[in-house]
mmCIF file of C-alpha atoms in Angstrom:
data_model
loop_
_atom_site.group_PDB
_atom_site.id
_atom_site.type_symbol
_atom_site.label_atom_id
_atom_site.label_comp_id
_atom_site.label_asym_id
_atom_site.label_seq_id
_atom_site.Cartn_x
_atom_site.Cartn_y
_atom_site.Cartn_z
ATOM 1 C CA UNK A 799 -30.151 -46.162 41.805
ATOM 2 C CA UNK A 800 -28.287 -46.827 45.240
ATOM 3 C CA UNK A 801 -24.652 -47.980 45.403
ATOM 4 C CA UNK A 802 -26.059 -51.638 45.975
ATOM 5 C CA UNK A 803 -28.357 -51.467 42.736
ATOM 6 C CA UNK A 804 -25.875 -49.838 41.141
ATOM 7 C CA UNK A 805 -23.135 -53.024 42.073
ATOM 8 C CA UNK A 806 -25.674 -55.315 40.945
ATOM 9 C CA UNK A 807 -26.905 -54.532 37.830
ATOM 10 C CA UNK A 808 -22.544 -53.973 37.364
ATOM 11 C CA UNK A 809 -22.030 -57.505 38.322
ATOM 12 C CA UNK A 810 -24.986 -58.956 36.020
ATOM 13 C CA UNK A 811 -24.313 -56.469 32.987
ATOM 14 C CA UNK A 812 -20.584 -56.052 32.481
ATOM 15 C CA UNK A 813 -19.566 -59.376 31.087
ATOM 16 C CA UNK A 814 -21.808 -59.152 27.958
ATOM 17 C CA UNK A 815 -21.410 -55.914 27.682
ATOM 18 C CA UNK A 816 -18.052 -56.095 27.334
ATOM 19 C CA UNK A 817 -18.574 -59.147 24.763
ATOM 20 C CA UNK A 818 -20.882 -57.029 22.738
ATOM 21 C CA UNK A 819 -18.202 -54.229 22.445
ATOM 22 C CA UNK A 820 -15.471 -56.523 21.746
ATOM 23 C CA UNK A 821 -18.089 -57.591 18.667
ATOM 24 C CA UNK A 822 -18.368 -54.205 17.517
ATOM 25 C CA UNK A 823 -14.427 -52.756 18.158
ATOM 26 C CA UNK A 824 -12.774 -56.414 17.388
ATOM 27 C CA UNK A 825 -10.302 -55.792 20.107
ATOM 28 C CA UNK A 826 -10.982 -57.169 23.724
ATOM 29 C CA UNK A 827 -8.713 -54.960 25.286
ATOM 30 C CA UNK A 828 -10.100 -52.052 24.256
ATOM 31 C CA UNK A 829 -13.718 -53.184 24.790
ATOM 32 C CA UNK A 830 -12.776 -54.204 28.437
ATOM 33 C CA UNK A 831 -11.580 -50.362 28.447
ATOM 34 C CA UNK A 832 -14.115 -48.269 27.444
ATOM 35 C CA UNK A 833 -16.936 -50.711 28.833
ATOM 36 C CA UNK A 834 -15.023 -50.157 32.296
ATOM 37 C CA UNK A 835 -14.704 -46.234 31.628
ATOM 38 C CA UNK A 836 -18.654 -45.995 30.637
ATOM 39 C CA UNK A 837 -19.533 -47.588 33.866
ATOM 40 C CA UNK A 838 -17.191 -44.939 35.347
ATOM 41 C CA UNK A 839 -19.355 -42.149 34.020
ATOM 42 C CA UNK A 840 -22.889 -44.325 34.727
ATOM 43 C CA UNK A 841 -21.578 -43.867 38.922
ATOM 44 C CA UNK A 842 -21.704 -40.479 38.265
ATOM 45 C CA UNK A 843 -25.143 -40.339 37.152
ATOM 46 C CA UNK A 844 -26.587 -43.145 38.850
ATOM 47 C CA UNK A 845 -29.581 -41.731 39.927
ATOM 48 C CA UNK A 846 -30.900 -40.338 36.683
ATOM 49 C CA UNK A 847 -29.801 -43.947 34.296
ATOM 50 C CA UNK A 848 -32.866 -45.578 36.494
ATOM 51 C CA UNK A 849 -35.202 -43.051 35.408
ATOM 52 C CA UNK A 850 -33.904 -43.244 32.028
ATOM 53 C CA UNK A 851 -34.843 -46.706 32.217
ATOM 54 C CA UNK A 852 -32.078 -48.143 29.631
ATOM 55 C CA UNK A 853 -29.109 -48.030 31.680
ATOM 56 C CA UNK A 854 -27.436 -51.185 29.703
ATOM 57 C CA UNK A 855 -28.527 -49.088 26.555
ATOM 58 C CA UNK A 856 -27.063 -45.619 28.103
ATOM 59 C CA UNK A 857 -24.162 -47.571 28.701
ATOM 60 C CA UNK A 858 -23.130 -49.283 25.832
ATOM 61 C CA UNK A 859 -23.661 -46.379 23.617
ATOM 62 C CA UNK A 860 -21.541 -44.495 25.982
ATOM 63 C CA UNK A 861 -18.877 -47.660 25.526
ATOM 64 C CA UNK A 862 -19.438 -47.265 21.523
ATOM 65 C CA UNK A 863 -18.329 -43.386 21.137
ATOM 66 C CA UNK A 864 -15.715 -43.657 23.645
ATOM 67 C CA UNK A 865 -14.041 -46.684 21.483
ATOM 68 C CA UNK A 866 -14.508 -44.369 18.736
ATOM 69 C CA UNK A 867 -13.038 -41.026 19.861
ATOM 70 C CA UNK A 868 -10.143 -43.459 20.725
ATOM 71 C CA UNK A 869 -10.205 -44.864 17.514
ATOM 72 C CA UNK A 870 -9.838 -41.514 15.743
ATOM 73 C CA UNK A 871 -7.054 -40.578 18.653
ATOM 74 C CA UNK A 872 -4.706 -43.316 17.391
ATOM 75 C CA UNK A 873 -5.648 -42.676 13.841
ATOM 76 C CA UNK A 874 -4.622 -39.315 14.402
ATOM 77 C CA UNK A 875 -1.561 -40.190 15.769
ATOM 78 C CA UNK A 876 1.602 -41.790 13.886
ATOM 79 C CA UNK A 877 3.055 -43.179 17.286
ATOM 80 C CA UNK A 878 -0.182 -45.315 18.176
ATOM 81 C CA UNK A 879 0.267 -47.286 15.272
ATOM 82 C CA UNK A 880 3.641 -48.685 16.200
ATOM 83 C CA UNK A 881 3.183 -51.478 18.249
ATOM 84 C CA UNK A 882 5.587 -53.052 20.638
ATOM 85 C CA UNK A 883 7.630 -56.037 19.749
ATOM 86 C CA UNK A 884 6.770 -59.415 20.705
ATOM 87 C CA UNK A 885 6.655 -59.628 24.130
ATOM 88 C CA UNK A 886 4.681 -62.507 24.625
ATOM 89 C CA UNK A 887 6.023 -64.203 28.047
ATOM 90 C CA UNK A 888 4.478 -67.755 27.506
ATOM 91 C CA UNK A 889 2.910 -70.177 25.281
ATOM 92 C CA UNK A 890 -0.759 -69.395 24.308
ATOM 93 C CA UNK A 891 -2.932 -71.764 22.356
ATOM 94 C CA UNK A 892 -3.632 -70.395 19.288
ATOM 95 C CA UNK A 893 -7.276 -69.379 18.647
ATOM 96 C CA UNK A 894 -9.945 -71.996 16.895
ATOM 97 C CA UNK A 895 -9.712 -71.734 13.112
ATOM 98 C CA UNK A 896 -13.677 -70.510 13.034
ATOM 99 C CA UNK A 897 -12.968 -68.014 15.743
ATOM 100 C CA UNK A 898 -10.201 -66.690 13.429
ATOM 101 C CA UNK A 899 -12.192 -67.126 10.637
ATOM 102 C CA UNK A 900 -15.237 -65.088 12.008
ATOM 103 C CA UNK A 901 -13.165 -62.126 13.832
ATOM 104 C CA UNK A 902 -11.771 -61.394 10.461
ATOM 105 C CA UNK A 903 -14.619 -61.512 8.520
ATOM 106 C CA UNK A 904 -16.574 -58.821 11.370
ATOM 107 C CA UNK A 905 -13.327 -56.735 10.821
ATOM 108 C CA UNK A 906 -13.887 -56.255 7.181
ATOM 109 C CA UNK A 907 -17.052 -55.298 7.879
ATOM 110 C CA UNK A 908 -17.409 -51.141 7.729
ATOM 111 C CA UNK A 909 -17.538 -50.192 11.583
ATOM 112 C CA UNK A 910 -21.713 -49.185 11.372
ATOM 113 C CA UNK A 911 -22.741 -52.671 10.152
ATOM 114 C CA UNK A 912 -21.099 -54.434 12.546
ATOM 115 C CA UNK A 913 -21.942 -52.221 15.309
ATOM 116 C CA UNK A 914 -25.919 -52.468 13.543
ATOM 117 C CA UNK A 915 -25.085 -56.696 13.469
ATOM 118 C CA UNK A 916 -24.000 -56.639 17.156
ATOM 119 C CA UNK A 917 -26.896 -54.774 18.177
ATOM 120 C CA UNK A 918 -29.062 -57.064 16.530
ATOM 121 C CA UNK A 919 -27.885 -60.827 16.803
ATOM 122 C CA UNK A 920 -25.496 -59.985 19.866
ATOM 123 C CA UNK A 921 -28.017 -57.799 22.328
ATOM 124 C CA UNK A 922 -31.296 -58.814 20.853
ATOM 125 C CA UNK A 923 -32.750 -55.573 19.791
ATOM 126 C CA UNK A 924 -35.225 -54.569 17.256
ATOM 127 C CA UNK A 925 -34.909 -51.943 14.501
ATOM 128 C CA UNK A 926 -36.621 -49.869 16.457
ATOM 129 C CA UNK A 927 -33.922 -50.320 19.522
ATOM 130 C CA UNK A 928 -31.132 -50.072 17.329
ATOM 131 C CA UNK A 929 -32.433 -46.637 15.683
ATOM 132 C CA UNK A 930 -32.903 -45.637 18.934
ATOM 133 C CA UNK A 931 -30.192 -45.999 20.379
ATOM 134 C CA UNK A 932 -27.304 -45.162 17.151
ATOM 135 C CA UNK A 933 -29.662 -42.289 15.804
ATOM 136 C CA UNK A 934 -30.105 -43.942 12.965
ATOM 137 C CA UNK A 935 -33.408 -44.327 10.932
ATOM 138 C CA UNK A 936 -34.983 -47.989 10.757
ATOM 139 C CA UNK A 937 -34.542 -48.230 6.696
ATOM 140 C CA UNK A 938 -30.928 -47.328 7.524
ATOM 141 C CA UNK A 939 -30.759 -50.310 10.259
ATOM 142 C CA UNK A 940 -32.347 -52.515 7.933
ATOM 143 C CA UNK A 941 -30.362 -51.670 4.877
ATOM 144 C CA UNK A 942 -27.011 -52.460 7.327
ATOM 145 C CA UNK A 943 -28.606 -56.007 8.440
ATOM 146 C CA UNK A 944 -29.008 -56.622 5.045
ATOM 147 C CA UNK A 945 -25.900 -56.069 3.655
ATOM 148 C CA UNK A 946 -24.368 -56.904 6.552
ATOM 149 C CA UNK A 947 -25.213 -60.705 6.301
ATOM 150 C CA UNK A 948 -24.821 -60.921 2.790
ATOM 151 C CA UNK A 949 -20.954 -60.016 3.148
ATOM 152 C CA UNK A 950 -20.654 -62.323 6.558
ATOM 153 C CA UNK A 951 -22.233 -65.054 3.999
ATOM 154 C CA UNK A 952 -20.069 -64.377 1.526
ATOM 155 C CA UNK A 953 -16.942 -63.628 3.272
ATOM 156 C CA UNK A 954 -17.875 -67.113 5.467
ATOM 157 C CA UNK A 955 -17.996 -69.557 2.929
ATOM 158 C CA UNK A 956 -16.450 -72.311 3.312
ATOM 159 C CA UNK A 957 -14.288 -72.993 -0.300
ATOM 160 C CA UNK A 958 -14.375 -76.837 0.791
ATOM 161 C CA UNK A 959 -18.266 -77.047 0.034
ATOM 162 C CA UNK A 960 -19.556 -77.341 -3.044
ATOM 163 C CA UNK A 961 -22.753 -77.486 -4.360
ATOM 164 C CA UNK A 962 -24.301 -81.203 -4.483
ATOM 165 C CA UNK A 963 -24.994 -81.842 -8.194
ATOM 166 C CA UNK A 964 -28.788 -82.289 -9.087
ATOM 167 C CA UNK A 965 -29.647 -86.078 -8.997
#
């Protein structure tokens, strides 16, 4: 892949990349991180993601255990956990109510479904993809859809509807 090639497919693949980590990690900051350090390492090896052929693949997963050994940094240590005091410097509008509604509900999610849900809904990819790509078998994949959109549907209900009685 030359540095042009290289600048292109950045240009066309970092924005949804980045939204399909933010999915999976529920924190845009860090997504925009380790997205941005996983293209780091693809510049490195360049030449051998084209004849890999998945290079978006390569570098998501890359994106995915980065945001994970981070993960289980901070866990690891007391001092990550204590978080600055407000320091907002303006007024922000506060998210949509379903946005809200939805980011919550991912978070309660354990971390494999909704990486297995992003994979799926967010970047399109089979079982097969998916298994391929988190190491996973394909019963495992489809045993992590399933129960994956049974707790979105359940944890997404809205307590205002209720069921139309039979006329």
């Amino acid at each position: 892949m030359t540095v042009e090639e290289f600048e292109a497919f950045y240009v066309q693949a970092v924005a949804r990349l980045t939204g399909q980590l933010y999915v999976m990690t529920g924190d845009l900051q860090e997504a925009q991180d380790v997205v941005q350090e996983a293209f780091v390492k693809a510049w490195v090896r360049r030449g051998r993601l084209e004849r890999d052929g998945q290079p978006e693949a390569w570098i998501r997963t890359v994106a995915w255990r980065l945001a994970v050994s981070r993960w289980r940094f901070r866990r690891r240590s007391a001092d990550a956990w204590h978080r600055g005091s407000d320091t907002a410097a303006g007024h922000v509008a506060p998210p949509d109510p379903d946005h809200v509604v939805l980011v919550g509900a991912l978070r309660e999610l354990p971390a494999q479904q909704r990486r297995t849900l992003t994979l799926h809904y967010l970047c399109d990819l089979t079982v097969e993809q998916i298994a391929g790509e988190t190491g996973l078998s394909a019963s495992t994949i489809k045993t992590h859809l399933v129960r994956g959109r049974a707790a979105l549907a359940h944890r997404l209900q809205d307590p205002r509807m209720e069921e139309a009685p039979d006329v």
